[in-house]
Coordinates of C-alpha atoms in Angstrom, one line a residue:
A1 CA 239.5 95.5 73.7
I2 CA 237.7 98.9 74.1
A3 CA 240.1 99.9 76.9
L4 CA 243.1 99.0 74.7
L5 CA 241.7 101.0 71.9
C6 CA 241.0 104.0 74.1
A7 CA 244.6 103.8 75.5
I8 CA 246.1 103.7 72.0
I9 CA 244.0 106.7 71.0
S10 CA 245.1 108.6 74.2
S11 CA 248.8 108.0 73.7
S12 CA 248.9 108.4 69.9
K13 CA 246.4 111.1 69.2
S14 CA 244.9 110.8 65.7
P15 CA 243.1 113.7 64.1
F16 CA 240.3 111.4 62.9
V17 CA 238.9 108.0 64.3
V18 CA 236.2 105.8 62.8
L19 CA 234.5 103.3 65.2
D20 CA 231.9 100.9 63.9
E21 CA 229.5 99.4 66.5
V22 CA 232.2 99.2 69.2
D23 CA 229.7 99.7 71.9
A24 CA 227.2 97.1 70.7
A25 CA 228.1 94.5 73.4
L26 CA 228.1 96.9 76.3
D27 CA 225.5 97.0 79.0
E28 CA 223.9 100.2 80.0
S29 CA 226.3 101.3 82.7
N30 CA 229.4 100.6 80.6
A31 CA 227.8 102.3 77.6
V32 CA 227.5 105.4 79.7
R33 CA 231.1 105.1 80.8
F34 CA 232.2 104.5 77.2
A35 CA 230.4 107.6 76.0
E36 CA 232.0 109.7 78.7
I37 CA 235.5 108.4 77.7
L38 CA 234.8 109.3 74.1
K39 CA 233.7 112.7 75.1
D40 CA 237.0 113.3 76.8
L41 CA 239.0 111.8 73.9
S42 CA 237.1 114.0 71.5
K43 CA 239.0 117.1 72.7
H44 CA 242.0 115.9 70.7
S45 CA 240.4 113.7 68.0
Q46 CA 237.3 113.8 65.8
F47 CA 235.2 110.7 66.0
L48 CA 232.9 109.2 63.5
I49 CA 230.9 106.5 65.3
V50 CA 228.5 104.0 63.7
T51 CA 226.2 103.1 66.6
H52 CA 222.7 102.3 67.7
N53 CA 223.5 103.1 71.3
R54 CA 221.5 106.0 72.7
Y55 CA 224.2 107.0 75.2
S56 CA 226.7 107.4 72.4
M57 CA 224.2 109.4 70.3
E58 CA 223.3 111.7 73.2
R59 CA 226.9 112.9 73.5
A60 CA 227.4 113.5 69.8
A61 CA 227.7 117.0 68.4
A62 CA 225.8 115.9 65.2
I63 CA 223.8 112.9 64.2
Y64 CA 223.4 111.6 60.6
G65 CA 221.1 108.7 59.8
V66 CA 219.0 107.0 57.1
T67 CA 215.4 106.2 57.5
M68 CA 212.7 104.8 55.3
A69 CA 210.0 107.2 54.2
G70 CA 206.3 106.2 53.7
D71 CA 206.9 105.4 50.0
G72 CA 209.7 103.0 50.8
A73 CA 212.5 105.3 49.6
S74 CA 215.5 106.0 51.9
K75 CA 215.7 109.4 53.4
L76 CA 218.8 111.0 54.8
L77 CA 218.6 112.8 58.2
S78 CA 221.0 115.1 59.8
M79 CA 220.8 117.0 63.1
K80 CA 223.1 119.2 65.1
I81 CA 222.5 118.7 68.8
E82 CA 222.9 122.4 69.7
D83 CA 220.2 123.3 67.2
A84 CA 217.8 120.6 68.5
R85 CA 218.3 121.8 72.1
A86 CA 217.7 125.4 71.0
T87 CA 214.5 124.5 69.2
A88 CA 213.2 122.4 72.0

Protein backbone atom coordinates (compact mmCIF):
# COMPACT_ATOMS: atom_id res chain seq x y z
CA ALA A 1 0.00 0.00 0.00
CA ILE A 2 2.85 2.39 0.80
CA ALA A 3 4.56 1.60 -2.52
CA LEU A 4 1.32 2.33 -4.39
CA LEU A 5 0.87 5.59 -2.49
CA CYS A 6 4.43 6.69 -3.27
CA ALA A 7 3.97 5.77 -6.93
CA ILE A 8 0.80 7.86 -7.14
CA ILE A 9 2.52 10.82 -5.49
CA SER A 10 5.49 10.45 -7.89
CA SER A 11 3.38 10.39 -11.02
CA SER A 12 0.77 12.95 -9.97
CA LYS A 13 2.68 15.53 -7.97
CA SER A 14 0.54 17.23 -5.38
CA PRO A 15 1.68 20.44 -3.68
CA PHE A 16 0.62 19.16 -0.26
CA VAL A 17 0.27 15.60 1.14
CA VAL A 18 -1.01 14.53 4.58
CA LEU A 19 0.02 11.09 5.89
CA ASP A 20 -1.29 9.73 9.19
CA GLU A 21 0.70 6.90 10.81
CA VAL A 22 1.54 5.35 7.42
CA ASP A 23 4.84 4.02 8.76
CA ALA A 24 3.45 2.52 11.99
CA ALA A 25 3.61 -1.10 10.82
CA LEU A 26 7.09 -0.91 9.29
CA ASP A 27 10.11 -2.57 10.82
CA GLU A 28 13.31 -0.59 11.35
CA SER A 29 14.98 -1.18 7.97
CA ASN A 30 11.80 -0.45 6.01
CA ALA A 31 11.12 2.65 8.13
CA VAL A 32 14.55 3.97 7.09
CA ARG A 33 13.79 3.23 3.42
CA PHE A 34 10.38 4.91 3.72
CA ALA A 35 11.94 8.03 5.26
CA GLU A 36 14.45 8.23 2.40
CA ILE A 37 11.67 7.87 -0.18
CA LEU A 38 9.74 10.69 1.48
CA LYS A 39 12.87 12.82 1.50
CA ASP A 40 13.15 12.36 -2.29
CA LEU A 41 9.44 13.01 -2.84
CA SER A 42 9.58 16.16 -0.71
CA LYS A 43 11.48 17.93 -3.50
CA HIS A 44 8.15 18.31 -5.33
CA SER A 45 5.55 18.08 -2.55
CA GLN A 46 5.23 19.31 1.00
CA PHE A 47 4.45 16.56 3.51
CA LEU A 48 2.61 16.73 6.80
CA ILE A 49 3.24 13.44 8.58
CA VAL A 50 1.63 12.28 11.81
CA THR A 51 4.08 9.72 13.15
CA HIS A 52 5.80 8.26 16.17
CA ASN A 53 8.59 6.82 14.04
CA ARG A 54 11.98 8.29 14.88
CA TYR A 55 13.39 7.80 11.36
CA SER A 56 10.59 9.85 9.82
CA MET A 57 11.08 12.55 12.46
CA GLU A 58 14.86 12.63 11.91
CA ARG A 59 14.39 13.55 8.25
CA ALA A 60 11.81 16.25 8.90
CA ALA A 61 12.54 19.94 8.42
CA ALA A 62 10.35 20.89 11.39
CA ILE A 63 8.69 18.96 14.20
CA TYR A 64 5.51 19.96 16.01
CA GLY A 65 4.18 18.09 18.99
CA VAL A 66 2.05 18.13 22.10
CA THR A 67 3.30 17.08 25.51
CA MET A 68 1.94 17.21 29.02
CA ALA A 69 3.49 19.71 31.42
CA GLY A 70 3.95 19.01 35.14
CA ASP A 71 0.61 20.60 36.02
CA GLY A 72 -1.25 18.28 33.62
CA ALA A 73 -1.90 20.92 30.98
CA SER A 74 -1.01 20.30 27.34
CA LYS A 75 1.97 22.17 25.97
CA LEU A 76 2.68 22.75 22.28
CA LEU A 77 6.22 22.22 21.03
CA SER A 78 7.80 23.24 17.76
CA MET A 79 11.35 22.82 16.56
CA LYS A 80 13.14 23.47 13.29
CA ILE A 81 15.81 20.85 12.78
CA GLU A 82 18.34 23.34 11.34
CA ASP A 83 18.08 25.49 14.49
CA ALA A 84 18.44 22.44 16.75
CA ARG A 85 21.59 21.31 14.93
CA ALA A 86 23.08 24.81 15.10
CA THR A 87 22.39 25.00 18.84
CA ALA A 88 23.83 21.55 19.54
